[in-house]
Amino acid sequence: MEKVKCLIIGGGPAGYTAAIYASRAALSPVLYEGLEPGGQLTTTTVVENYPGFPLGVDANALMTDMRKQAENLGADIRRGVVTSCDLSHRPFSVTVDSETTLEAETVIIATGATARYLGLSSEQKFRGLGVSACATCDGFFYRKKDVAVVGGGDTACEEATYLAGLCRKVYMIVRRNVLRASVAMQRKVEATPNIEILWECNTREVLGDAGGVTGARLERGNGDIFDIKIDGFFLAIGHNPQSALFKPWVATDPEGYIITDGRTSHTNVEGVFAAGDVQDPRYRQAINAAASGCRAALDAEKFLKQ
Ligand code: NDP
């Protein structure tokens, strides 16, 4: 059976950064990229808020370069999905693609999170063409335009107020007649004149043409159907952390985010570390994921030295 010192699960900014640091620390890391090499960032186009790129950077190019950097430093990056594991004792046992089992002295979980979508086919059709699940990433492209945000939680309110600073008008599409968000966030939304809340509305269809999103067809609670004209359609209905595989051993919060110890990447299982969006319900930015990947590799190095 193959034995590895440091096994990294996940090929996003957290995983690749962990691989860069672990390689330089001579841990000979093996990284499995999972189903979506490059992670969530590959669903967007240009990244303008990753430091070091004065003109922005193509998201796929950024992830390809992070991967190459890790490989150049010696990381063994492999295609493959971790399908099961046993973290009850060290060395940990991890099975890939239901066929290959490895033994790992340390494991860094960097499996990320996935934004929830409504499940409409038109929504998938226009992903990256006006449909986005990250206002901080993509809002800039809708300056002085009209957009909609779906959801009534803190994220939706935060994204709506952020977009209101850039866009001409922001609709919030809220399925109930109340917001779930904290009172402070609700006040902020109410105090923003170019936000209009469309209460008790559900999206039936995202409308568009070859150029991208042009509108949305909504249904009110009373059954009325109507269209709004928009250029951007933002989802803010929550995220799902990819932690299910590890839950029998690793402690998570009620939402499934892996709990790490204070400022470190330590989970409740000694030798298992978590980095990136799978342990971060709050910031969810590539730069934070990369930074926490660095922490996880440093923690793994220190753990192995002890
Ligand atoms: P939440 O689960 O809090 O809110 C999700 C929102 O989306 C709710 O309004 C929900 O409606 C709505 N929704 C869910 N599914 C659908 C659907 N299929 N169609 C239409 N609407 C839907 O998620 P958030 O991402 O907003 O927040 C996650 C956690 O992070 C929360 O604990 C939040 O407080 C926290 N957070 C804190 C921030 C801060 O303190 N600054 C900033 C951002 C998040 P309904 O209410 O009807 O269920």
Short mmCIF file of C-alpha atoms and ligand atoms in Angstrom, two decimals:
data_model
loop_
_atom_site.label_atom_id
_atom_site.label_comp_id
_atom_site.label_asym_id
_atom_site.label_seq_id
_atom_site.Cartn_x
_atom_site.Cartn_y
_atom_site.Cartn_z
CA MET A 1 0.00 0.00 0.00
CA GLU A 2 1.30 3.46 -0.89
CA LYS A 3 2.35 5.49 2.17
CA VAL A 4 2.38 9.29 2.12
CA LYS A 5 3.46 11.83 4.71
CA CYS A 6 0.98 14.48 3.72
CA LEU A 7 -2.18 13.82 1.75
CA ILE A 8 -4.08 16.86 0.52
CA ILE A 9 -7.69 16.45 -0.56
CA GLY A 10 -8.97 19.18 -2.87
CA GLY A 11 -7.65 21.15 -5.83
CA GLY A 12 -8.67 24.73 -5.10
CA PRO A 13 -6.59 27.66 -3.80
CA ALA A 14 -6.40 26.07 -0.32
CA GLY A 15 -5.23 22.67 -1.57
CA TYR A 16 -2.69 24.01 -4.07
CA THR A 17 -1.24 26.45 -1.54
CA ALA A 18 -0.97 23.69 1.04
CA ALA A 19 0.86 21.64 -1.63
CA ILE A 20 3.28 24.51 -2.32
CA TYR A 21 4.18 24.87 1.36
CA ALA A 22 4.25 21.13 2.06
CA SER A 23 6.58 20.56 -0.92
CA ARG A 24 8.99 23.21 0.28
CA ALA A 25 8.92 21.59 3.74
CA ALA A 26 9.98 18.27 2.12
CA LEU A 27 6.74 16.52 3.06
CA SER A 28 6.40 15.06 -0.48
CA PRO A 29 2.69 15.89 -0.61
CA VAL A 30 0.23 13.97 -2.73
CA LEU A 31 -2.84 15.99 -3.73
CA TYR A 32 -6.09 14.63 -5.17
CA GLU A 33 -7.96 17.27 -7.09
CA GLY A 34 -11.49 15.86 -6.98
CA LEU A 35 -14.23 16.45 -9.50
CA GLU A 36 -13.56 20.13 -10.09
CA PRO A 37 -9.82 20.81 -10.49
CA GLY A 38 -9.24 24.48 -9.77
CA GLY A 39 -12.24 24.68 -7.45
CA GLN A 40 -15.06 27.22 -7.34
CA LEU A 41 -12.95 29.97 -8.86
CA THR A 42 -13.08 28.23 -12.22
CA THR A 43 -16.79 29.08 -12.43
CA THR A 44 -15.95 32.76 -12.74
CA THR A 45 -14.02 34.58 -15.46
CA VAL A 46 -11.68 37.37 -14.43
CA VAL A 47 -10.42 37.72 -10.86
CA GLU A 48 -9.71 41.35 -10.01
CA ASN A 49 -9.28 41.09 -6.25
CA TYR A 50 -6.42 38.58 -6.00
CA PRO A 51 -3.36 40.63 -5.04
CA GLY A 52 -0.44 40.79 -7.43
CA PHE A 53 -2.35 41.22 -10.69
CA PRO A 54 -2.80 44.93 -11.45
CA LEU A 55 -5.02 44.20 -14.46
CA GLY A 56 -6.81 41.22 -12.94
CA VAL A 57 -6.18 37.62 -13.89
CA ASP A 58 -8.13 34.93 -15.72
CA ALA A 59 -9.49 32.63 -12.99
CA ASN A 60 -8.57 29.42 -14.80
CA ALA A 61 -5.08 30.72 -15.55
CA LEU A 62 -4.61 31.63 -11.89
CA MET A 63 -5.54 28.13 -10.78
CA THR A 64 -3.43 26.48 -13.50
CA ASP A 65 -0.45 28.54 -12.35
CA MET A 66 -0.97 27.66 -8.68
CA ARG A 67 -1.10 24.00 -9.68
CA LYS A 68 2.07 24.30 -11.80
CA GLN A 69 3.86 26.13 -9.00
CA ALA A 70 3.07 23.27 -6.61
CA GLU A 71 4.19 20.69 -9.18
CA ASN A 72 7.42 22.55 -9.92
CA LEU A 73 8.20 22.41 -6.22
CA GLY A 74 7.67 18.67 -6.20
CA ALA A 75 4.01 18.10 -5.28
CA ASP A 76 2.43 14.99 -6.77
CA ILE A 77 -0.90 16.25 -8.06
CA ARG A 78 -3.31 13.58 -9.24
CA ARG A 79 -6.71 13.37 -10.83
CA GLY A 80 -9.04 11.39 -8.59
CA VAL A 81 -11.89 11.67 -6.16
CA VAL A 82 -11.56 10.54 -2.56
CA THR A 83 -14.51 8.20 -2.12
CA SER A 84 -14.00 6.96 1.44
CA CYS A 85 -11.63 7.22 4.36
CA ASP A 86 -10.96 5.98 7.85
CA LEU A 87 -9.62 8.68 10.15
CA SER A 88 -10.06 6.68 13.37
CA HIS A 89 -6.33 5.99 13.76
CA ARG A 90 -2.98 6.91 12.24
CA PRO A 91 -1.80 6.27 9.63
CA PHE A 92 -5.10 7.31 8.11
CA SER A 93 -6.57 5.24 5.34
CA VAL A 94 -7.94 7.07 2.29
CA THR A 95 -9.51 5.44 -0.77
CA VAL A 96 -9.54 7.13 -4.17
CA ASP A 97 -12.04 6.39 -6.95
CA SER A 98 -13.26 3.41 -4.88
CA GLU A 99 -10.21 1.40 -5.91
CA THR A 100 -6.86 2.71 -4.61
CA THR A 101 -6.19 2.95 -0.89
CA LEU A 102 -3.33 4.99 0.56
CA GLU A 103 -1.95 5.36 4.06
CA ALA A 104 -1.36 8.95 5.16
CA GLU A 105 0.44 10.25 8.22
CA THR A 106 -1.34 13.58 7.91
CA VAL A 107 -4.39 14.65 5.94
CA ILE A 108 -5.28 18.19 4.86
CA ILE A 109 -8.95 18.52 3.98
CA ALA A 110 -9.43 21.30 1.43
CA THR A 111 -12.56 20.09 -0.32
CA GLY A 112 -14.27 23.49 -0.42
CA ALA A 113 -17.95 24.32 -0.54
CA THR A 114 -20.46 24.61 -3.32
CA ALA A 115 -22.91 27.45 -3.71
CA ARG A 116 -26.53 26.40 -3.72
CA TYR A 117 -28.43 27.04 -6.93
CA LEU A 118 -32.17 27.00 -7.51
CA GLY A 119 -31.99 24.06 -9.89
CA LEU A 120 -33.39 25.76 -13.00
CA SER A 121 -31.94 24.71 -16.35
CA SER A 122 -31.90 28.35 -17.53
CA GLU A 123 -29.84 29.22 -14.45
CA GLN A 124 -27.20 26.64 -15.48
CA LYS A 125 -27.33 27.81 -19.10
CA PHE A 126 -26.34 31.36 -18.11
CA ARG A 127 -23.76 30.48 -15.44
CA GLY A 128 -20.82 32.76 -16.09
CA LEU A 129 -22.98 34.74 -18.55
CA GLY A 130 -24.82 36.81 -15.97
CA VAL A 131 -25.61 34.14 -13.38
CA SER A 132 -23.20 34.19 -10.46
CA ALA A 133 -23.06 33.05 -6.85
CA CYS A 134 -20.47 35.61 -5.78
CA ALA A 135 -21.18 39.34 -5.85
CA THR A 136 -17.72 40.19 -4.52
CA CYS A 137 -16.16 38.30 -7.46
CA ASP A 138 -18.44 39.41 -10.28
CA GLY A 139 -20.35 42.52 -9.15
CA PHE A 140 -17.84 44.85 -10.71
CA PHE A 141 -18.92 43.74 -14.19
CA TYR A 142 -22.43 45.12 -13.60
CA ARG A 143 -21.57 48.72 -12.82
CA LYS A 144 -24.51 51.05 -13.52
CA LYS A 145 -26.65 48.08 -14.55
CA ASP A 146 -29.70 46.41 -12.98
CA VAL A 147 -29.25 43.14 -11.13
CA ALA A 148 -31.15 40.77 -8.83
CA VAL A 149 -30.06 38.88 -5.74
CA VAL A 150 -31.97 35.76 -4.67
CA GLY A 151 -32.23 35.09 -0.93
CA GLY A 152 -33.14 36.84 2.29
CA GLY A 153 -30.28 35.88 4.61
CA ASP A 154 -27.24 37.83 5.76
CA THR A 155 -25.29 36.92 2.63
CA ALA A 156 -28.08 38.13 0.33
CA CYS A 157 -28.37 41.41 2.26
CA GLU A 158 -24.62 41.88 2.27
CA GLU A 159 -24.35 41.13 -1.43
CA ALA A 160 -27.32 43.38 -2.25
CA THR A 161 -25.83 46.35 -0.37
CA TYR A 162 -22.44 45.72 -1.96
CA LEU A 163 -24.02 45.59 -5.42
CA ALA A 164 -26.12 48.69 -4.67
CA GLY A 165 -22.86 50.63 -4.46
CA LEU A 166 -22.00 49.61 -8.02
CA CYS A 167 -25.27 49.04 -9.81
CA ARG A 168 -28.16 51.27 -10.80
CA LYS A 169 -30.81 49.08 -9.21
CA VAL A 170 -30.77 45.89 -7.16
CA TYR A 171 -33.83 43.67 -6.77
CA MET A 172 -33.88 41.23 -3.88
CA ILE A 173 -36.00 38.19 -4.68
CA VAL A 174 -37.26 36.88 -1.34
CA ARG A 175 -39.49 33.83 -1.13
CA ARG A 176 -41.19 34.70 2.17
CA ASN A 177 -42.58 38.01 3.50
CA VAL A 178 -39.72 38.37 5.99
CA LEU A 179 -35.94 38.41 5.77
CA ARG A 180 -33.95 35.78 7.61
CA ALA A 181 -31.03 38.21 7.96
CA SER A 182 -29.99 39.87 11.22
CA VAL A 183 -31.79 43.09 12.14
CA ALA A 184 -28.65 45.14 11.50
CA MET A 185 -28.40 43.82 7.93
CA GLN A 186 -32.12 44.36 7.36
CA ARG A 187 -31.77 48.01 8.43
CA LYS A 188 -28.87 48.44 6.02
CA VAL A 189 -30.98 47.10 3.16
CA GLU A 190 -33.95 49.29 4.09
CA ALA A 191 -31.68 52.34 4.18
CA THR A 192 -30.36 51.70 0.66
CA PRO A 193 -32.62 53.53 -1.79
CA ASN A 194 -31.69 51.55 -4.93
CA ILE A 195 -32.59 48.17 -3.41
CA GLU A 196 -36.14 46.97 -4.04
CA ILE A 197 -37.33 43.85 -2.25
CA LEU A 198 -39.70 41.66 -4.22
CA TRP A 199 -41.49 39.84 -1.38
CA GLU A 200 -42.96 36.37 -1.69
CA CYS A 201 -41.47 35.83 -5.10
CA ASN A 202 -39.90 32.74 -6.62
CA THR A 203 -37.85 32.62 -9.81
CA ARG A 204 -39.44 30.51 -12.52
CA GLU A 205 -36.89 31.24 -15.27
CA VAL A 206 -33.73 33.20 -15.92
CA LEU A 207 -34.23 34.97 -19.25
CA GLY A 208 -31.47 35.73 -21.72
CA ASP A 209 -30.06 35.61 -25.21
CA ALA A 210 -26.69 34.94 -26.84
CA GLY A 211 -25.22 37.94 -24.96
CA GLY A 212 -26.22 36.60 -21.54
CA VAL A 213 -28.90 37.36 -18.94
CA THR A 214 -31.57 39.89 -19.87
CA GLY A 215 -34.18 39.28 -17.18
CA ALA A 216 -35.97 36.91 -14.84
CA ARG A 217 -39.51 35.53 -14.78
CA LEU A 218 -40.94 35.54 -11.29
CA GLU A 219 -44.03 34.16 -9.60
CA ARG A 220 -45.67 35.85 -6.66
CA GLY A 221 -47.27 33.95 -3.80
CA ASN A 222 -50.72 34.66 -5.32
CA GLY A 223 -49.72 32.99 -8.59
CA ASP A 224 -49.10 36.17 -10.62
CA ILE A 225 -46.26 35.82 -13.11
CA PHE A 226 -44.17 38.83 -14.13
CA ASP A 227 -40.78 39.63 -15.65
CA ILE A 228 -38.01 41.95 -14.48
CA LYS A 229 -35.25 43.31 -16.69
CA ILE A 230 -31.79 42.62 -15.30
CA ASP A 231 -28.25 42.00 -16.55
CA GLY A 232 -27.01 40.00 -13.57
CA PHE A 233 -28.66 37.29 -11.48
CA PHE A 234 -26.90 36.56 -8.17
CA LEU A 235 -27.63 33.54 -5.99
CA ALA A 236 -27.23 33.99 -2.24
CA ILE A 237 -29.22 31.08 -0.87
CA GLY A 238 -26.40 29.43 1.08
CA HIS A 239 -23.44 27.11 0.53
CA ASN A 240 -22.86 23.42 1.18
CA PRO A 241 -19.45 22.57 2.65
CA GLN A 242 -18.03 19.36 1.18
CA SER A 243 -17.47 17.62 4.49
CA ALA A 244 -19.81 14.61 4.42
CA LEU A 245 -17.03 12.06 3.93
CA PHE A 246 -15.19 13.15 7.06
CA LYS A 247 -18.12 13.68 9.44
CA PRO A 248 -17.86 10.33 11.22
CA TRP A 249 -14.54 11.54 12.72
CA VAL A 250 -14.13 15.26 12.20
CA ALA A 251 -16.30 17.68 14.19
CA THR A 252 -18.43 20.09 12.16
CA ASP A 253 -20.84 22.88 13.05
CA PRO A 254 -24.59 22.42 12.44
CA GLU A 255 -24.14 23.62 8.83
CA GLY A 256 -21.42 21.03 8.16
CA TYR A 257 -18.41 23.37 8.25
CA ILE A 258 -15.36 21.65 9.77
CA ILE A 259 -14.44 23.16 13.13
CA THR A 260 -10.81 24.19 13.44
CA ASP A 261 -9.04 25.11 16.63
CA GLY A 262 -8.73 28.88 17.02
CA ARG A 263 -6.38 30.41 14.50
CA THR A 264 -4.91 27.05 13.51
CA SER A 265 -6.05 24.48 10.98
CA HIS A 266 -6.19 21.65 13.56
CA THR A 267 -9.41 19.63 13.59
CA ASN A 268 -10.45 17.53 16.57
CA VAL A 269 -8.52 14.59 15.02
CA GLU A 270 -4.77 14.83 15.59
CA GLY A 271 -2.97 14.84 12.26
CA VAL A 272 -6.04 15.95 10.29
CA PHE A 273 -6.16 19.60 9.24
CA ALA A 274 -8.74 21.64 7.37
CA ALA A 275 -8.28 24.61 5.06
CA GLY A 276 -10.36 26.78 2.76
CA ASP A 277 -14.11 27.04 2.37
CA VAL A 278 -14.85 23.65 3.94
CA GLN A 279 -14.01 25.31 7.30
CA ASP A 280 -14.91 28.94 6.47
CA PRO A 281 -18.59 29.91 6.45
CA ARG A 282 -17.77 33.59 6.55
CA TYR A 283 -15.13 34.95 4.18
CA ARG A 284 -15.16 32.50 1.25
CA GLN A 285 -12.53 34.31 -0.82
CA ALA A 286 -9.69 32.68 -2.76
CA ILE A 287 -7.09 34.71 -0.92
CA ASN A 288 -8.39 33.48 2.45
CA ALA A 289 -8.52 29.91 1.21
CA ALA A 290 -4.92 30.17 -0.01
CA ALA A 291 -3.81 31.62 3.32
CA SER A 292 -5.50 28.85 5.28
CA GLY A 293 -3.86 26.25 2.98
CA CYS A 294 -0.53 27.74 4.01
CA ARG A 295 -1.48 27.42 7.68
CA ALA A 296 -2.53 23.79 7.24
CA ALA A 297 0.79 22.84 5.62
CA LEU A 298 2.75 24.59 8.37
CA ASP A 299 0.63 22.84 11.02
CA ALA A 300 1.16 19.46 9.31
CA GLU A 301 4.92 20.07 9.14
CA LYS A 302 5.06 20.95 12.83
CA PHE A 303 2.91 17.95 13.74
CA LEU A 304 5.18 15.55 11.83
CA LYS A 305 8.30 17.00 13.43
CA GLN A 306 6.90 16.37 16.91
P1 NDP B 1 -28.98 31.52 5.18
O1 NDP B 1 -29.27 30.07 5.25
O2 NDP B 1 -28.93 32.29 6.42
O3 NDP B 1 -30.07 32.22 4.24
C1 NDP B 1 -30.43 31.67 3.04
C2 NDP B 1 -31.51 32.53 2.42
O4 NDP B 1 -31.82 32.00 1.14
C3 NDP B 1 -32.81 32.54 3.23
O5 NDP B 1 -33.44 33.78 3.10
C4 NDP B 1 -33.63 31.45 2.52
O6 NDP B 1 -35.01 31.68 2.59
C5 NDP B 1 -33.20 31.66 1.09
N1 NDP B 1 -33.37 30.45 0.30
C6 NDP B 1 -32.88 29.21 0.56
N2 NDP B 1 -33.22 28.36 -0.42
C7 NDP B 1 -33.96 29.08 -1.31
C8 NDP B 1 -34.61 28.76 -2.52
N3 NDP B 1 -34.57 27.53 -3.03
N4 NDP B 1 -35.29 29.75 -3.16
C9 NDP B 1 -35.30 31.00 -2.68
N5 NDP B 1 -34.72 31.37 -1.53
C10 NDP B 1 -34.05 30.41 -0.85
O7 NDP B 1 -27.60 31.63 4.33
P2 NDP B 1 -26.55 32.82 4.28
O8 NDP B 1 -25.55 32.43 3.26
O9 NDP B 1 -27.23 34.11 4.11
O10 NDP B 1 -25.86 32.81 5.70
C11 NDP B 1 -25.18 31.64 6.18
C12 NDP B 1 -24.69 31.92 7.62
O11 NDP B 1 -23.63 32.88 7.56
C13 NDP B 1 -25.77 32.52 8.49
O12 NDP B 1 -25.63 32.04 9.79
C14 NDP B 1 -25.49 34.00 8.45
O13 NDP B 1 -25.96 34.70 9.58
C15 NDP B 1 -23.96 34.00 8.36
N6 NDP B 1 -23.46 35.22 7.71
C16 NDP B 1 -23.08 36.26 8.49
C17 NDP B 1 -22.64 37.43 7.94
C18 NDP B 1 -22.24 38.53 8.83
O14 NDP B 1 -22.36 38.40 10.04
N7 NDP B 1 -21.76 39.63 8.30
C19 NDP B 1 -22.55 37.62 6.49
C20 NDP B 1 -23.01 36.48 5.75
C21 NDP B 1 -23.45 35.34 6.36
P3 NDP B 1 -35.87 31.35 3.94
O15 NDP B 1 -35.51 32.42 4.91
O16 NDP B 1 -37.26 31.38 3.45
O17 NDP B 1 -35.42 29.98 4.37
#
